Coordinates of C-alpha atoms and ligand atoms in Angstrom, one line a residue:
M1 CA 60.7 -95.8 55.4
A2 CA 63.3 -97.0 53.0
A3 CA 64.3 -93.4 52.3
A4 CA 65.3 -93.0 55.9
V5 CA 68.0 -95.6 55.9
T6 CA 70.9 -93.5 54.8
A7 CA 71.5 -91.0 57.6
P8 CA 73.4 -87.9 56.5
H9 CA 76.9 -87.6 57.8
T10 CA 76.3 -84.0 58.5
T11 CA 79.4 -83.0 60.3
N12 CA 81.9 -84.5 57.8
A13 CA 80.0 -83.1 54.9
R14 CA 79.9 -79.6 56.3
S15 CA 83.6 -79.5 56.8
S16 CA 84.4 -80.8 53.3
K17 CA 81.9 -78.4 51.8
T18 CA 83.3 -75.3 53.4
E19 CA 86.5 -76.0 51.5
S20 CA 84.8 -76.1 48.2
Y21 CA 82.5 -73.0 48.5
V22 CA 82.6 -70.6 51.3
D23 CA 80.0 -68.5 53.0
N24 CA 77.0 -70.4 51.7
K25 CA 75.6 -71.2 55.1
R26 CA 72.6 -69.0 54.7
R27 CA 71.8 -70.5 51.2
D28 CA 72.0 -74.0 52.6
D29 CA 69.8 -73.1 55.4
I30 CA 67.1 -71.7 53.1
R31 CA 67.3 -74.7 50.9
Q32 CA 67.0 -77.0 53.9
A33 CA 64.1 -75.0 55.4
N34 CA 62.3 -75.2 52.0
I35 CA 62.8 -78.9 51.7
L36 CA 61.7 -79.6 55.3
A37 CA 58.6 -77.6 54.9
A38 CA 57.7 -79.2 51.6
R39 CA 58.3 -82.6 53.1
A40 CA 56.0 -81.9 55.9
V41 CA 53.2 -81.4 53.4
A42 CA 54.1 -84.7 51.7
D43 CA 54.0 -86.5 55.0
A44 CA 50.6 -85.1 55.7
V45 CA 49.0 -87.0 52.8
R46 CA 51.2 -90.1 52.9
T47 CA 48.8 -92.1 55.0
S48 CA 46.0 -91.6 52.4
L49 CA 47.8 -93.4 49.6
G50 CA 46.4 -96.6 48.2
P51 CA 43.3 -98.7 48.7
K52 CA 43.8 -99.2 52.4
G53 CA 44.9 -95.6 52.9
M54 CA 43.2 -93.5 55.6
D55 CA 40.7 -90.7 55.0
K56 CA 41.0 -87.2 56.3
M57 CA 38.4 -85.2 58.0
I58 CA 38.9 -81.5 57.3
S59 CA 37.1 -78.9 59.3
S60 CA 37.3 -75.3 58.1
A61 CA 37.0 -72.1 60.0
T62 CA 33.5 -71.7 58.8
G63 CA 32.5 -75.0 60.4
E64 CA 32.3 -76.8 57.1
V65 CA 33.4 -80.5 57.4
I66 CA 34.8 -82.6 54.6
I67 CA 35.7 -86.2 54.6
T68 CA 38.0 -87.1 51.7
N69 CA 40.8 -89.4 50.5
D70 CA 41.7 -87.3 47.5
G71 CA 45.2 -85.8 47.8
A72 CA 44.4 -82.7 45.8
T73 CA 41.3 -81.9 47.9
I74 CA 43.2 -82.4 51.2
L75 CA 46.0 -80.1 50.1
N76 CA 43.7 -77.5 48.6
K77 CA 41.9 -77.2 51.9
M78 CA 45.0 -77.1 54.0
E79 CA 46.2 -73.6 54.9
V80 CA 49.9 -73.7 53.8
L81 CA 51.9 -70.6 54.3
Q82 CA 55.5 -71.5 53.5
P83 CA 56.2 -70.7 49.8
A84 CA 58.0 -74.0 49.1
A85 CA 55.3 -76.0 50.8
K86 CA 52.8 -74.2 48.6
M87 CA 54.6 -75.5 45.6
L88 CA 53.6 -79.0 46.6
V89 CA 50.0 -77.9 46.9
D90 CA 50.3 -76.6 43.3
L91 CA 52.0 -79.8 42.3
S92 CA 49.0 -81.8 43.4
R93 CA 46.8 -79.3 41.6
S94 CA 48.7 -79.7 38.3
Q95 CA 48.5 -83.4 38.5
D96 CA 44.8 -83.0 39.0
A97 CA 44.6 -80.9 35.8
A98 CA 46.9 -83.1 33.8
A99 CA 45.6 -86.5 34.7
G100 CA 42.9 -86.1 37.4
D101 CA 44.2 -89.1 39.4
G102 CA 47.5 -89.8 41.2
T103 CA 47.3 -86.6 43.2
T104 CA 48.5 -88.3 46.4
T105 CA 51.1 -90.3 44.5
V106 CA 52.7 -87.2 43.0
V107 CA 53.1 -85.5 46.4
V108 CA 54.5 -88.5 48.1
L109 CA 57.0 -89.0 45.3
A110 CA 58.1 -85.4 45.5
G111 CA 58.5 -85.7 49.3
S112 CA 60.7 -88.8 49.0
L113 CA 62.8 -87.2 46.2
L114 CA 63.3 -84.1 48.4
R115 CA 64.5 -86.3 51.3
R116 CA 67.1 -87.8 49.1
S117 CA 68.1 -84.4 47.8
L118 CA 68.8 -83.4 51.3
T119 CA 71.1 -86.4 51.8
L120 CA 72.9 -85.5 48.6
L121 CA 73.2 -81.8 49.5
S122 CA 74.7 -82.6 52.8
A123 CA 77.2 -84.9 51.1
G124 CA 78.5 -81.8 49.5
I125 CA 77.1 -82.2 46.0
H126 CA 76.2 -79.0 44.2
P127 CA 72.4 -78.4 43.7
T128 CA 72.9 -77.9 39.9
V129 CA 74.4 -81.3 39.6
I130 CA 71.6 -82.9 41.6
S131 CA 69.0 -81.1 39.5
D132 CA 70.7 -82.1 36.2
S133 CA 70.8 -85.8 37.2
L134 CA 67.1 -85.5 38.2
Y135 CA 66.3 -84.3 34.7
K136 CA 68.2 -87.2 33.1
L137 CA 66.4 -89.6 35.4
S138 CA 63.0 -88.3 34.5
V139 CA 63.6 -88.9 30.8
R140 CA 64.8 -92.4 31.5
A141 CA 62.0 -93.1 34.0
V142 CA 59.3 -92.2 31.4
D143 CA 61.0 -94.6 28.9
V144 CA 60.8 -97.4 31.5
L145 CA 57.1 -96.7 32.0
H146 CA 56.5 -96.7 28.3
S147 CA 58.2 -100.0 28.0
M148 CA 55.8 -101.5 30.6
A149 CA 52.7 -100.0 29.0
I150 CA 49.9 -102.2 27.5
P151 CA 48.1 -100.7 24.5
L152 CA 44.3 -100.5 24.8
E153 CA 41.4 -100.2 22.4
L154 CA 38.5 -98.0 23.3
S155 CA 36.2 -100.9 22.4
D156 CA 37.8 -102.9 25.3
R157 CA 35.2 -101.8 27.8
D158 CA 36.4 -104.3 30.4
S159 CA 39.8 -102.7 30.7
L160 CA 38.3 -99.2 30.9
V161 CA 36.0 -100.4 33.7
K162 CA 39.0 -102.0 35.6
S163 CA 41.0 -98.9 35.5
A164 CA 38.1 -96.7 36.7
A165 CA 37.6 -99.2 39.5
T166 CA 41.2 -99.1 40.5
S167 CA 40.9 -95.3 41.0
L168 CA 37.6 -95.7 42.9
N169 CA 39.0 -98.5 45.1
S170 CA 41.1 -96.2 47.1
K171 CA 38.2 -93.8 47.9
V172 CA 35.7 -93.6 50.8
V173 CA 33.0 -94.8 48.4
S174 CA 35.0 -97.8 47.3
Q175 CA 32.2 -100.2 48.2
Y176 CA 30.2 -98.7 45.3
S177 CA 32.9 -99.1 42.7
S178 CA 31.1 -101.9 40.9
L179 CA 28.3 -99.4 40.1
L180 CA 30.3 -96.2 39.7
A181 CA 33.1 -97.6 37.5
P182 CA 30.9 -98.7 34.6
L183 CA 28.9 -95.5 35.0
A184 CA 32.0 -93.4 34.6
V185 CA 33.1 -95.3 31.5
D186 CA 29.6 -95.0 29.9
A187 CA 29.5 -91.3 30.7
V188 CA 32.9 -90.5 29.1
L189 CA 32.3 -92.7 26.1
S190 CA 29.0 -91.1 25.4
V191 CA 30.5 -87.7 25.1
V192 CA 33.4 -88.7 22.8
D193 CA 33.0 -86.9 19.5
P194 CA 33.8 -89.1 16.6
E195 CA 35.4 -86.2 14.8
H196 CA 37.9 -85.6 17.6
P197 CA 38.2 -89.2 19.0
D198 CA 40.9 -88.4 21.5
L199 CA 39.4 -85.3 23.1
V200 CA 37.0 -85.4 26.0
D201 CA 35.6 -82.3 27.6
L202 CA 34.5 -83.2 31.1
R203 CA 32.3 -80.1 31.1
D204 CA 30.0 -82.2 28.9
I205 CA 29.3 -84.4 31.9
K206 CA 27.2 -82.7 34.5
I207 CA 27.0 -84.0 38.0
V208 CA 23.9 -83.2 39.8
K209 CA 23.9 -83.9 43.6
K210 CA 20.8 -84.8 45.4
L211 CA 20.5 -85.7 49.0
G212 CA 18.6 -88.8 49.9
G213 CA 18.8 -92.5 49.1
T214 CA 22.2 -94.1 49.0
V215 CA 25.1 -93.9 46.5
D216 CA 23.6 -97.1 45.0
D217 CA 20.8 -95.0 43.6
T218 CA 23.2 -92.9 41.5
E219 CA 22.2 -93.0 37.9
L220 CA 23.3 -91.9 34.5
I221 CA 20.7 -89.9 32.6
R222 CA 20.8 -89.2 28.9
G223 CA 19.0 -85.9 29.2
L224 CA 18.7 -83.1 31.7
V225 CA 18.1 -83.0 35.4
F226 CA 17.4 -79.9 37.5
D227 CA 17.6 -80.0 41.2
K228 CA 14.5 -77.8 41.7
K229 CA 10.8 -77.8 41.5
V230 CA 8.6 -76.6 38.7
S231 CA 7.3 -73.1 39.4
H232 CA 3.6 -73.1 39.2
T233 CA 0.6 -71.6 40.7
A234 CA -2.7 -73.5 40.8
G235 CA -3.3 -75.5 37.7
G236 CA 0.1 -75.1 36.0
P237 CA 1.4 -78.3 34.4
T238 CA 4.1 -80.4 36.1
R239 CA 4.4 -83.0 33.3
V240 CA 4.5 -82.3 29.6
E241 CA 4.8 -84.9 26.9
N242 CA 6.0 -84.0 23.4
A243 CA 7.7 -80.9 24.9
K244 CA 8.9 -77.9 22.9
I245 CA 11.4 -76.3 25.1
A246 CA 12.6 -72.7 25.1
V247 CA 15.6 -71.5 27.0
I248 CA 15.0 -67.8 27.6
Q249 CA 17.3 -65.1 29.1
F250 CA 14.7 -62.5 29.6
Q251 CA 12.1 -62.2 32.4
I252 CA 8.3 -62.4 32.2
S253 CA 7.6 -59.7 34.7
P254 CA 7.0 -56.0 34.4
P255 CA 10.1 -53.8 34.0
K256 CA 11.3 -52.0 37.1
T257 CA 12.5 -48.5 37.4
D258 CA 16.1 -47.7 38.1
I259 CA 17.2 -48.2 41.6
E260 CA 17.4 -44.5 42.5
Q261 CA 14.0 -43.6 40.9
S262 CA 10.5 -43.9 42.0
I263 CA 7.1 -43.3 40.4
I264 CA 4.5 -41.5 42.4
V265 CA 1.0 -42.3 41.4
S266 CA -1.5 -39.7 42.7
D267 CA -4.6 -40.7 40.9
Y268 CA -6.6 -43.9 40.9
T269 CA -7.2 -43.9 37.1
Q270 CA -3.4 -43.8 36.7
M271 CA -3.2 -46.7 39.0
D272 CA -5.7 -48.6 37.0
R273 CA -3.7 -47.9 33.9
I274 CA -0.5 -49.2 35.3
L275 CA -2.1 -52.4 36.3
R276 CA -3.8 -52.8 32.9
E277 CA -0.5 -52.0 31.1
E278 CA 1.2 -54.6 33.2
R279 CA -1.4 -57.2 32.4
N280 CA -1.3 -56.4 28.7
Y281 CA 2.5 -56.5 28.7
I282 CA 2.7 -59.9 30.3
L283 CA -0.2 -61.3 28.3
G284 CA 1.4 -60.1 25.1
M285 CA 4.6 -62.0 26.0
V286 CA 2.8 -65.2 27.0
K287 CA 0.8 -65.0 23.7
K288 CA 3.9 -64.7 21.7
I289 CA 5.4 -67.7 23.5
K290 CA 2.3 -69.8 23.1
A291 CA 2.1 -68.9 19.4
S292 CA 5.5 -70.5 18.7
G293 CA 4.1 -73.8 20.1
C294 CA 6.4 -73.7 23.1
N295 CA 5.2 -75.6 26.2
V296 CA 8.2 -75.7 28.4
L297 CA 10.1 -72.6 29.5
L298 CA 13.5 -72.6 31.2
I299 CA 14.2 -69.1 32.5
Q300 CA 17.7 -67.9 33.3
K301 CA 18.3 -66.4 36.8
S302 CA 18.4 -62.7 36.9
I303 CA 19.6 -60.4 39.7
L304 CA 17.8 -57.4 38.3
R305 CA 14.2 -58.5 38.6
D306 CA 12.0 -61.5 39.2
A307 CA 12.0 -64.1 36.5
V308 CA 8.2 -64.5 36.9
T309 CA 5.5 -62.9 38.9
D310 CA 2.3 -64.5 40.2
L311 CA 0.5 -62.8 37.4
S312 CA 2.7 -64.2 34.7
L313 CA 2.7 -67.6 36.3
H314 CA -1.1 -67.5 36.2
Y315 CA -1.1 -66.7 32.5
L316 CA 1.5 -69.3 31.7
A317 CA -0.5 -71.9 33.6
K318 CA -3.6 -71.0 31.6
A319 CA -1.5 -71.5 28.4
K320 CA -0.4 -74.9 29.8
I321 CA 3.3 -73.9 29.8
L322 CA 5.6 -75.6 32.3
V323 CA 8.0 -73.1 33.9
V324 CA 11.4 -73.8 35.4
K325 CA 12.9 -70.6 36.8
D326 CA 16.3 -69.6 38.2
V327 CA 18.5 -71.6 35.8
E328 CA 22.1 -70.6 36.4
R329 CA 23.8 -68.6 33.8
D330 CA 26.7 -71.0 33.5
E331 CA 24.4 -73.9 32.9
I332 CA 22.9 -72.4 29.8
E333 CA 25.6 -73.6 27.5
F334 CA 25.3 -77.2 28.7
I335 CA 21.5 -77.0 28.4
T336 CA 21.4 -75.6 25.0
K337 CA 24.0 -78.1 23.8
T338 CA 22.0 -81.0 25.2
L339 CA 18.7 -79.8 23.9
N340 CA 20.2 -78.8 20.6
C341 CA 18.4 -75.4 20.8
L342 CA 19.3 -71.7 20.9
P343 CA 19.0 -69.5 24.0
I344 CA 16.6 -66.6 23.4
A345 CA 17.6 -63.3 24.7
N346 CA 14.6 -61.2 23.8
I347 CA 10.9 -61.9 23.3
E348 CA 11.1 -60.4 19.8
H349 CA 13.4 -63.2 18.8
F350 CA 11.1 -66.0 20.1
R351 CA 10.8 -68.2 17.1
E352 CA 9.9 -71.9 16.7
E353 CA 13.2 -72.9 15.1
K354 CA 15.0 -71.9 18.3
L355 CA 13.2 -74.5 20.4
G356 CA 14.4 -77.9 21.6
H357 CA 12.2 -81.0 21.5
A358 CA 11.9 -83.8 24.0
D359 CA 9.5 -86.7 24.6
L360 CA 8.9 -85.9 28.3
V361 CA 9.5 -83.2 30.8
E362 CA 8.3 -84.0 34.3
E363 CA 8.6 -83.2 37.9
V364 CA 9.6 -86.4 39.7
L365 CA 9.2 -87.1 43.4
I366 CA 12.2 -88.9 44.8
G367 CA 12.8 -90.8 48.0
D368 CA 12.3 -88.4 50.8
G369 CA 9.7 -86.2 49.3
S370 CA 11.9 -83.7 47.5
K371 CA 11.4 -83.1 43.8
I372 CA 13.6 -82.9 40.7
I373 CA 12.8 -82.1 37.1
K374 CA 13.8 -84.5 34.4
I375 CA 13.9 -84.0 30.7
T376 CA 14.2 -87.2 28.8
G377 CA 13.8 -88.5 25.2
I378 CA 15.5 -85.4 23.7
K379 CA 15.4 -85.2 19.9
D380 CA 18.9 -84.8 18.3
V381 CA 20.4 -84.9 21.8
G382 CA 23.8 -83.3 22.0
R383 CA 26.9 -85.1 23.2
T384 CA 26.3 -84.6 26.9
T385 CA 25.5 -86.7 29.9
T386 CA 24.1 -86.0 33.3
V387 CA 24.9 -88.1 36.4
L388 CA 22.5 -87.9 39.3
V389 CA 24.5 -88.6 42.4
R390 CA 22.6 -89.7 45.5
G391 CA 23.7 -90.3 49.0
S392 CA 22.5 -90.4 52.5
N393 CA 24.4 -87.4 53.8
Q394 CA 26.1 -84.4 52.3
L395 CA 29.6 -85.6 53.2
M396 CA 29.1 -88.8 51.3
I397 CA 27.6 -87.1 48.3
D398 CA 30.5 -84.6 48.1
E399 CA 33.1 -87.4 48.4
A400 CA 31.2 -89.5 45.8
E401 CA 31.3 -86.5 43.4
R402 CA 35.0 -86.1 43.9
S403 CA 35.7 -89.8 43.5
L404 CA 33.5 -89.9 40.4
H405 CA 35.5 -87.0 39.0
D406 CA 38.7 -89.0 39.5
A407 CA 37.2 -92.0 37.8
L408 CA 36.0 -89.8 34.9
C409 CA 39.5 -88.3 34.6
V410 CA 41.0 -91.8 34.5
V411 CA 38.7 -92.8 31.6
R412 CA 39.5 -89.5 29.9
C413 CA 43.2 -90.2 30.2
L414 CA 42.7 -93.5 28.5
V415 CA 40.8 -91.8 25.7
N416 CA 43.6 -89.3 25.3
K417 CA 46.4 -91.8 25.5
R418 CA 45.5 -95.4 25.0
Y419 CA 47.9 -97.2 27.2
L420 CA 47.5 -99.0 30.5
I421 CA 50.0 -99.8 33.1
A422 CA 49.9 -102.2 36.1
G423 CA 49.2 -100.6 39.5
G424 CA 50.0 -101.7 43.0
G425 CA 53.5 -100.3 43.1
A426 CA 54.7 -102.3 40.1
P427 CA 55.7 -99.4 37.9
E428 CA 57.5 -97.6 40.6
I429 CA 59.6 -100.6 41.7
D430 CA 60.4 -101.4 38.1
M431 CA 61.6 -97.9 37.5
S432 CA 63.6 -98.0 40.6
W433 CA 65.2 -101.3 39.7
Q434 CA 66.0 -100.3 36.1
L435 CA 67.3 -96.9 37.0
G436 CA 69.5 -98.5 39.6
V437 CA 71.0 -100.7 36.9
W438 CA 71.5 -97.7 34.7
A439 CA 73.2 -95.8 37.6
K440 CA 76.0 -98.3 37.5
E441 CA 76.8 -97.4 33.9
L442 CA 77.0 -93.7 34.7
K443 CA 80.1 -92.1 36.1
G444 CA 80.9 -89.9 39.1
M445 CA 78.5 -87.7 40.9
E446 CA 75.7 -88.4 38.4
S447 CA 75.8 -92.1 39.1
F448 CA 75.6 -91.4 42.8
C449 CA 72.6 -89.1 42.5
V450 CA 70.7 -91.4 40.1
K451 CA 71.3 -94.3 42.5
E452 CA 69.8 -92.3 45.4
F453 CA 66.8 -91.0 43.4
A454 CA 66.1 -94.5 42.0
E455 CA 65.8 -95.7 45.5
A456 CA 63.5 -92.8 46.4
L457 CA 60.9 -94.1 44.0
E458 CA 60.4 -97.1 46.2
V459 CA 58.4 -94.9 48.5
I460 CA 55.2 -95.7 46.7
P461 CA 55.2 -99.5 47.2
Y462 CA 56.7 -98.9 50.6
T463 CA 53.8 -96.7 51.6
L464 CA 51.2 -98.9 50.0
A465 CA 52.4 -101.8 52.1
E466 CA 52.7 -99.7 55.2
N467 CA 49.1 -98.3 54.8
A468 CA 47.8 -101.8 54.2
G469 CA 49.3 -103.0 57.5
L470 CA 51.9 -105.2 55.9
N471 CA 55.6 -105.3 56.7
P472 CA 57.0 -102.7 54.3
I473 CA 60.6 -103.8 54.4
S474 CA 60.0 -107.4 53.6
I475 CA 57.4 -106.6 51.0
V476 CA 59.5 -104.1 49.2
T477 CA 62.6 -106.4 49.3
E478 CA 60.6 -109.3 47.8
L479 CA 59.1 -107.0 45.2
R480 CA 62.5 -105.8 44.2
N481 CA 63.7 -109.3 43.8
R482 CA 60.8 -110.4 41.7
H483 CA 61.3 -107.4 39.4
A484 CA 65.0 -108.2 39.2
E485 CA 64.0 -111.7 38.0
G486 CA 62.0 -110.0 35.2
E487 CA 58.5 -110.2 36.6
T488 CA 57.5 -106.7 35.5
N489 CA 54.0 -106.9 36.6
A490 CA 54.6 -108.2 40.2
G491 CA 52.9 -105.8 42.6
I492 CA 51.4 -105.6 46.0
N493 CA 48.2 -107.4 46.4
V494 CA 46.8 -105.6 49.4
R495 CA 43.8 -107.9 49.7
K496 CA 45.9 -111.1 50.1
G497 CA 48.7 -109.2 51.7
Q498 CA 51.3 -110.7 49.4
I499 CA 53.0 -110.1 46.1
T500 CA 51.3 -111.4 43.0
N501 CA 50.9 -110.6 39.3
I502 CA 48.9 -107.4 39.8
L503 CA 47.4 -107.6 36.3
E504 CA 45.6 -110.7 37.3
E505 CA 44.1 -108.8 40.2
N506 CA 42.7 -106.3 37.6
V507 CA 44.6 -103.4 39.2
V508 CA 45.4 -101.3 36.2
Q509 CA 45.8 -97.5 35.7
P510 CA 46.4 -95.2 32.8
L511 CA 50.0 -94.7 31.7
L512 CA 49.4 -91.0 31.6
V513 CA 48.7 -90.9 35.4
S514 CA 52.1 -92.5 36.1
T515 CA 54.2 -90.6 33.6
S516 CA 52.7 -87.3 34.6
A517 CA 53.2 -88.0 38.3
V518 CA 56.9 -88.8 37.8
T519 CA 57.6 -85.9 35.5
L520 CA 55.7 -83.3 37.6
A521 CA 57.2 -84.5 40.9
I522 CA 60.7 -84.3 39.5
E523 CA 60.1 -80.9 37.9
C524 CA 58.8 -79.6 41.3
V525 CA 61.8 -81.0 43.2
R526 CA 64.2 -79.4 40.7
M527 CA 62.6 -76.1 41.1
I528 CA 62.8 -76.3 44.9
L529 CA 66.5 -77.3 44.7
K530 CA 67.3 -74.3 42.6
I531 CA 66.0 -71.8 45.1
D532 CA 68.7 -70.4 47.4
D533 CA 67.0 -67.4 48.8
I534 CA 63.6 -66.1 49.8
V535 CA 63.1 -62.4 49.3
T536 CA 60.1 -60.8 50.8
V537 CA 58.8 -57.6 49.1
R538 CA 56.0 -55.4 50.1
Ligands
LIG601 P1 46.1 -91.0 44.2 O1 45.4 -89.8 44.8 O2 47.5 -90.7 44.0 O3 45.4 -91.6 43.1 P2 45.3 -93.3 45.7 O4 44.9 -93.3 47.1 O5 44.2 -93.4 44.6 O6 46.1 -92.1 45.4 O7 46.2 -94.5 45.5 C1 46.8 -94.9 44.2 C2 47.8 -96.0 44.4 O8 47.1 -97.2 44.9 C3 48.3 -96.4 43.0 O9 49.7 -96.5 43.1 C4 47.6 -97.7 42.7 O10 48.5 -98.5 41.9 C5 47.4 -98.3 44.1 N1 46.3 -99.2 44.1 C6 45.0 -98.9 43.8 N2 44.2 -100.0 44.0 C7 45.0 -101.0 44.3 C8 44.8 -102.4 44.7 N3 43.6 -102.9 44.6 N4 45.9 -103.1 45.0 C9 47.1 -102.5 45.1 N5 47.4 -101.3 44.8 C10 46.3 -100.5 44.4
LIG602 MG1 43.5 -92.5 42.9

């Protein structure tokens, strides 16, 4: 790697340093140990960077297996103990929260910056000086990125699709990017609220995973999908047109006694009475529901008692009401928003104006004989979207979901901040080049530090080339020369194995992903540099 070229002159540096500040051996050791541990984490994900990056198979203690290419997922699953190394895991997580993509990039960048910090430390430069130069560098780097950015209009669907495709290209499911990229764009654009045009809440996009078929069968559904069957006993409907849908949070079953109590029935007339009461109680409820015109019931899951009993299902079937039970509590908000209805917490509040309306609710048989429930043609449908992800095995579905999440985040970034930037290592090498020029204008230690860190940014194109099986040294050198000649958008074309104008290859990514990767990585490195002791407390 380019970062490895300058070998630290450890012996010389140590002797000159002991003259400047004495008795700091332990501090240096701690700092060094932290940096080495953090770098080990960065090295673990380095091979996953880029479109030709490798995937990781993660096997957990419980026997769960995951195949992924997503930096944040790899690090989240890794059991990291060393506190400084944990900071890199958190770094990836914050990038995931801030931008959603670039989670490998940010960690690889931090690793490279840490390696250079170690060189600078062993040259006897004080950590504070290094940290301050890093701060200046980050401000300048963001400026460079801004100067490269290309403004974007949301109506420019093509560019949005291109950037979603760039993010998907480096995933296990890359062969499906022509389907998933437009899907991600449509999903995000459909939930943009005209009143807050730059805010997107990804919770409004629900991803339902269903085993079977291939990723090709993944579809966008303007409506609701439940991965379950309709609950019905003989004769209950499984398809309702012109549906009036109620979302209820109470159960249609007889009340139970408290856990510690029991009722002893000693007389058969009493027994009869109980059964009659139960029947009347349930019948009363079903009548009230029917009276409001409701013909589809979505019942929230309860841990206290059964949502429905055989008896209530029987009455509901007679009333021609379709029943979906065990709807999760945390889905209620999404459902009511989509259906534009109100959840009903008590039978006494069951009124017609609380219902939602849809053209069709039906149980659909898919592929391998399993069933899902679809609600389509919703009247006054809320700003939500459902994506039904299909796949031939669970590993594939899970990875498709994670990749789709990245693509959704990329489009969200572009809605938030409407700038694009070229990919393929172009922004990093341009930053490196321009910061290198700037370093020459600076003086003293600062200049030295900035020069080192500017070179550290080359790790991204270097790794992209390396992972694609190209010769990293010649590629990075040529790339640097092309940028020095002013070709700002020259990048690594991994398909052709050479350097071309990367914009023509349609490899674009959101500016936000790059700026947040650089600033977060630098912030993390500065934090690690400032730690000079680890104190364990009980
Ligand atoms: P991350 O988890 O950081 O997003 P990725 O594995 O998605 O990591 O790799 C992202 C990097 O790959 C970015 O620097 C991006 O510019 C680059 N990249 C993506 N697609 C291409 C491509 N087709 N050609 C060249 N570089 C690409
Ligand atoms: Mg990516």
